[in-house]
């Protein structure tokens, strides 16, 4: 996601902040900016595109100061543009801020401020924070920030400067990483360790609720009520490459472990389980528009296509709308029946996949309504769709898609419940129940990670096999396909995903003791059916690895190896059951010594037909 760097001390802060931002480039960004206080005025430079554009901007309009904050932005609210780039100020240009995260209640805060006559210059959620700090400011920046944080809900890492207090930076953290670097006669601030490693290895990892005030010589940490907090200074021994991966061996592993947060970021501010309410600001379809939809086509490629296969169950069971799912490269040449009653749901992490984009354009030319689920703001697909629901996963660097997939599943689950609310095809109680199930998923994934060692043991045991069969049924059939794809992509082992009930119509002939079967057998209405399919395989000598629900006391009778996942409702279960399959593919590839993040022959974004 976005990067933050700040500096206060005796050196030129601009050089230090730019250098720190450069170290965060690997995280991906679409614009950047920097702010300083000079001669009692705030000065800001912002540029779209790469950091070199910001540097050129600064060369033309020089900046120098002993205090600065800077930011690289990965767009979430509002397209990549200079106006939306950070830092943002209040209208009087007294307060300047940089922000990572998402402010859930920014729309209502913005409305309130607009009614008070305040004008906004950007489409971001961040700008409201600058306005609020100014509103609360009397003569103490720290107090104004504390009062502001009482009003905002969501996740944030914030760096803030006030032109009237040019000797301090205030920063705050809630569910977004923020680190204070301790120097001699200078102090630093950053969202991530690599930004600071050239300057200091002494770092304080702020905790949720911490608000830090940095001067050149002091670091004071308080909370929202001004209680002082004591935090340990840690000495970081990582080199730069280790720090980029936050200590994980590969980006893919880091991204697998990020999923509790990326899923939460994707539903944050959009679902309200207690009220049974879904609010997806980007969907502008009225109740009448939704009632007039005759059918849905979900169109995508690769992993995104598998998320579409899960979505078919959701659109049909929740919103009661007939749904077909198409591989984009097939859809565009098969002359599907399209008209203005058809809703096309395009799913793409990158928003640039050539076949998916061509499918979108075809559907548009036939007057269909296009709703895209996409991870990259400002991408071609997001620009050309009528409605875009962004997955807030941040840049995905590993070529094998992991967090983008669970982000897509989360977004599609919310969209289907939004349609169901508007169509009244589910009762309020049902909607509440399904929303609560989604709400609980991040914690359940976190719990599952305690068993990663079990997955590693399974990987070691089976990494020498050359063929795998993945089985699943109902909503977990697409997860069998995705599990097989993950293994193929990064370990180059042949793997097939199959609908468990279909196995006896052919693939059963392949079964011998040399082809392990991975079966997703979590609690659902097809549980007994999957178990009897597993029985058919075992009777032919197969070794079976089962992904089972924690409460399943009989799982070890059915599988040779069991990987347990927390219990959940069947419709949300794909988000959980895919996690062990991602980890299994990862560990097998590691055992085999494969290049996990850059598998052979694959590109992250396929922009050719
Ligand atoms: O960017 P997109 O979601 O449109 O990409 C679609 C596929 O190319 C992508 O999911 C691909 O299958 C990944 N390598 C899967 O890990």
Coordinates of N, CA and C in Angstrom, one line a residue, residues 156 173-177 205-211 223 229 231:
X156 N -5.6 3.9 10.1 CA -4.8 5.0 9.7 C -3.4 4.9 10.3
X173 N -1.3 6.0 14.9 CA -1.5 4.7 14.3 C -2.7 4.0 14.8
X174 N -3.5 3.4 13.8 CA -4.6 2.5 14.1 C -4.7 1.5 13.0
X175 N -4.4 0.3 13.2 CA -4.5 -0.8 12.2 C -3.8 -0.5 10.9
X176 N -2.7 0.2 10.9 CA -1.8 0.5 9.7 C -0.4 0.7 10.3
X177 N 0.6 0.1 9.7 CA 1.9 0.1 10.3 C 2.5 1.5 10.3
X205 N 8.0 0.5 17.3 CA 6.9 0.1 16.5 C 5.6 0.6 17.3
X206 N 5.0 1.6 16.7 CA 3.8 2.1 17.4 C 2.7 1.1 17.5
X207 N 1.9 1.1 18.5 CA 0.8 0.2 18.6 C -0.5 0.9 18.3
X208 N -1.6 0.1 18.1 CA -2.9 0.8 17.8 C -3.2 1.7 19.0
X209 N -3.7 2.9 18.6 CA -4.1 3.9 19.6 C -2.9 4.8 20.0
X210 N -1.7 4.5 19.5 CA -0.6 5.4 19.9 C -0.6 6.7 19.1
X211 N -0.2 7.8 19.8 CA 0.0 9.1 19.1 C 1.4 9.5 19.5
X223 N -1.8 8.4 24.3 CA -3.0 7.9 23.6 C -4.0 9.1 23.4
X229 N 2.4 6.6 27.1 CA 2.7 5.2 26.8 C 4.2 5.0 26.7
X231 N 7.1 2.7 25.2 CA 7.3 1.7 24.1 C 8.8 1.5 24.0

